[in-house]
Amino acid sequence: MHDFLDAIGLVLVLEGVFYGLLPNFAKKLAEQVKSVPEPTLRIAGLVSVAAGVGIVWLVRR
């Protein structure tokens, strides 16, 4: 549970930095996401999940 909360905290820090330092870029990116087809977003999300699991696996190995 401790590791899970650490991960959630890290995600919040990274998102906060993104929105805090680059708010205009974040808005433009959000607008562009609307035009991306759903299957493409789904694949990108699954690739991100796989990459995250791979990184965690490598670090903990």
Short mmCIF file of N, CA and C in Angstrom, two decimals:
data_model
loop_
_atom_site.label_atom_id
_atom_site.label_comp_id
_atom_site.label_asym_id
_atom_site.label_seq_id
_atom_site.Cartn_x
_atom_site.Cartn_y
_atom_site.Cartn_z
N MET A 1 0.83 -1.20 0.00
CA MET A 1 0.00 0.00 0.00
C MET A 1 0.87 1.26 0.00
N HIS A 2 1.99 1.18 0.69
CA HIS A 2 2.90 2.33 0.76
C HIS A 2 3.41 2.68 -0.63
N ASP A 3 3.79 1.68 -1.41
CA ASP A 3 4.28 1.92 -2.76
C ASP A 3 3.20 2.51 -3.66
N PHE A 4 1.98 2.03 -3.49
CA PHE A 4 0.87 2.55 -4.28
C PHE A 4 0.65 4.04 -4.00
N LEU A 5 0.66 4.41 -2.74
CA LEU A 5 0.48 5.82 -2.38
C LEU A 5 1.66 6.66 -2.86
N ASP A 6 2.86 6.11 -2.82
CA ASP A 6 4.02 6.81 -3.38
C ASP A 6 3.81 7.08 -4.87
N ALA A 7 3.31 6.07 -5.58
CA ALA A 7 3.09 6.21 -7.02
C ALA A 7 2.03 7.27 -7.31
N ILE A 8 0.95 7.27 -6.56
CA ILE A 8 -0.10 8.27 -6.73
C ILE A 8 0.46 9.67 -6.48
N GLY A 9 1.25 9.81 -5.44
CA GLY A 9 1.87 11.10 -5.14
C GLY A 9 2.78 11.56 -6.25
N LEU A 10 3.54 10.66 -6.82
CA LEU A 10 4.44 11.01 -7.91
C LEU A 10 3.66 11.45 -9.14
N VAL A 11 2.57 10.76 -9.45
CA VAL A 11 1.73 11.16 -10.58
C VAL A 11 1.19 12.58 -10.35
N LEU A 12 0.73 12.87 -9.15
CA LEU A 12 0.21 14.20 -8.85
C LEU A 12 1.29 15.27 -8.98
N VAL A 13 2.50 14.96 -8.55
CA VAL A 13 3.61 15.91 -8.69
C VAL A 13 3.89 16.18 -10.16
N LEU A 14 3.98 15.12 -10.96
CA LEU A 14 4.28 15.30 -12.38
C LEU A 14 3.18 16.08 -13.11
N GLU A 15 1.94 15.77 -12.81
CA GLU A 15 0.83 16.52 -13.42
C GLU A 15 0.84 17.97 -12.96
N GLY A 16 1.12 18.19 -11.69
CA GLY A 16 1.18 19.55 -11.18
C GLY A 16 2.27 20.37 -11.84
N VAL A 17 3.42 19.76 -12.05
CA VAL A 17 4.51 20.46 -12.74
C VAL A 17 4.10 20.78 -14.17
N PHE A 18 3.48 19.82 -14.84
CA PHE A 18 3.04 20.01 -16.22
C PHE A 18 2.06 21.18 -16.32
N TYR A 19 1.02 21.17 -15.48
CA TYR A 19 0.02 22.24 -15.53
C TYR A 19 0.55 23.55 -14.96
N GLY A 20 1.43 23.47 -13.99
CA GLY A 20 1.95 24.68 -13.37
C GLY A 20 2.95 25.42 -14.25
N LEU A 21 3.79 24.69 -14.97
CA LEU A 21 4.83 25.32 -15.78
C LEU A 21 4.41 25.54 -17.23
N LEU A 22 3.50 24.71 -17.73
CA LEU A 22 3.12 24.78 -19.14
C LEU A 22 1.60 24.79 -19.32
N PRO A 23 0.89 25.74 -18.71
CA PRO A 23 -0.57 25.70 -18.79
C PRO A 23 -1.12 25.86 -20.21
N ASN A 24 -0.51 26.73 -21.02
CA ASN A 24 -1.00 26.91 -22.39
C ASN A 24 -0.80 25.65 -23.22
N PHE A 25 0.34 25.00 -23.04
CA PHE A 25 0.60 23.75 -23.75
C PHE A 25 -0.39 22.67 -23.33
N ALA A 26 -0.70 22.62 -22.04
CA ALA A 26 -1.66 21.63 -21.54
C ALA A 26 -3.04 21.85 -22.17
N LYS A 27 -3.46 23.10 -22.31
CA LYS A 27 -4.75 23.40 -22.93
C LYS A 27 -4.77 23.00 -24.40
N LYS A 28 -3.68 23.32 -25.11
CA LYS A 28 -3.61 22.96 -26.52
C LYS A 28 -3.61 21.44 -26.69
N LEU A 29 -2.89 20.75 -25.83
CA LEU A 29 -2.84 19.30 -25.89
C LEU A 29 -4.22 18.69 -25.64
N ALA A 30 -4.94 19.24 -24.67
CA ALA A 30 -6.29 18.75 -24.37
C ALA A 30 -7.23 18.95 -25.56
N GLU A 31 -7.09 20.05 -26.26
CA GLU A 31 -7.91 20.29 -27.44
C GLU A 31 -7.57 19.30 -28.55
N GLN A 32 -6.29 19.00 -28.72
CA GLN A 32 -5.87 18.07 -29.77
C GLN A 32 -6.33 16.65 -29.49
N VAL A 33 -6.41 16.30 -28.23
CA VAL A 33 -6.83 14.94 -27.86
C VAL A 33 -8.26 14.67 -28.34
N LYS A 34 -9.08 15.70 -28.39
CA LYS A 34 -10.46 15.54 -28.85
C LYS A 34 -10.53 15.01 -30.27
N SER A 35 -9.55 15.34 -31.09
CA SER A 35 -9.59 14.95 -32.50
C SER A 35 -8.94 13.58 -32.76
N VAL A 36 -8.32 13.00 -31.75
CA VAL A 36 -7.68 11.69 -31.92
C VAL A 36 -8.73 10.60 -31.82
N PRO A 37 -8.73 9.67 -32.76
CA PRO A 37 -9.72 8.59 -32.71
C PRO A 37 -9.59 7.75 -31.43
N GLU A 38 -10.73 7.24 -30.96
CA GLU A 38 -10.76 6.48 -29.72
C GLU A 38 -9.84 5.25 -29.74
N PRO A 39 -9.80 4.48 -30.84
CA PRO A 39 -8.88 3.33 -30.84
C PRO A 39 -7.41 3.73 -30.67
N THR A 40 -7.04 4.87 -31.24
CA THR A 40 -5.66 5.34 -31.09
C THR A 40 -5.37 5.70 -29.64
N LEU A 41 -6.31 6.38 -28.99
CA LEU A 41 -6.14 6.72 -27.58
C LEU A 41 -6.05 5.46 -26.72
N ARG A 42 -6.88 4.48 -27.05
CA ARG A 42 -6.88 3.23 -26.29
C ARG A 42 -5.54 2.52 -26.42
N ILE A 43 -5.00 2.46 -27.64
CA ILE A 43 -3.71 1.81 -27.85
C ILE A 43 -2.61 2.57 -27.13
N ALA A 44 -2.63 3.90 -27.21
CA ALA A 44 -1.63 4.71 -26.52
C ALA A 44 -1.70 4.48 -25.01
N GLY A 45 -2.91 4.38 -24.48
CA GLY A 45 -3.07 4.12 -23.05
C GLY A 45 -2.53 2.77 -22.65
N LEU A 46 -2.82 1.76 -23.45
CA LEU A 46 -2.34 0.41 -23.14
C LEU A 46 -0.81 0.31 -23.26
N VAL A 47 -0.25 1.00 -24.24
CA VAL A 47 1.21 1.03 -24.38
C VAL A 47 1.82 1.72 -23.16
N SER A 48 1.20 2.79 -22.70
CA SER A 48 1.69 3.49 -21.51
C SER A 48 1.64 2.59 -20.28
N VAL A 49 0.56 1.85 -20.14
CA VAL A 49 0.44 0.92 -19.02
C VAL A 49 1.55 -0.12 -19.09
N ALA A 50 1.75 -0.69 -20.27
CA ALA A 50 2.79 -1.70 -20.43
C ALA A 50 4.18 -1.13 -20.13
N ALA A 51 4.44 0.08 -20.61
CA ALA A 51 5.73 0.71 -20.33
C ALA A 51 5.91 0.95 -18.84
N GLY A 52 4.85 1.41 -18.17
CA GLY A 52 4.93 1.64 -16.73
C GLY A 52 5.18 0.35 -15.96
N VAL A 53 4.48 -0.70 -16.33
CA VAL A 53 4.69 -1.99 -15.67
C VAL A 53 6.12 -2.47 -15.91
N GLY A 54 6.60 -2.29 -17.14
CA GLY A 54 7.97 -2.69 -17.46
C GLY A 54 9.01 -1.94 -16.65
N ILE A 55 8.81 -0.64 -16.51
CA ILE A 55 9.75 0.17 -15.72
C ILE A 55 9.74 -0.27 -14.27
N VAL A 56 8.56 -0.45 -13.70
CA VAL A 56 8.47 -0.89 -12.31
C VAL A 56 9.13 -2.26 -12.15
N TRP A 57 8.89 -3.15 -13.09
CA TRP A 57 9.49 -4.49 -13.03
C TRP A 57 11.01 -4.40 -13.07
N LEU A 58 11.55 -3.57 -13.96
CA LEU A 58 13.00 -3.42 -14.07
C LEU A 58 13.62 -2.83 -12.79
N VAL A 59 12.93 -1.83 -12.23
CA VAL A 59 13.45 -1.17 -11.02
C VAL A 59 13.44 -2.11 -9.83
N ARG A 60 12.42 -2.92 -9.72
CA ARG A 60 12.27 -3.80 -8.55
C ARG A 60 13.02 -5.12 -8.70
N ARG A 61 13.55 -5.38 -9.85
CA ARG A 61 14.26 -6.62 -10.11
C ARG A 61 15.58 -6.71 -9.42
#
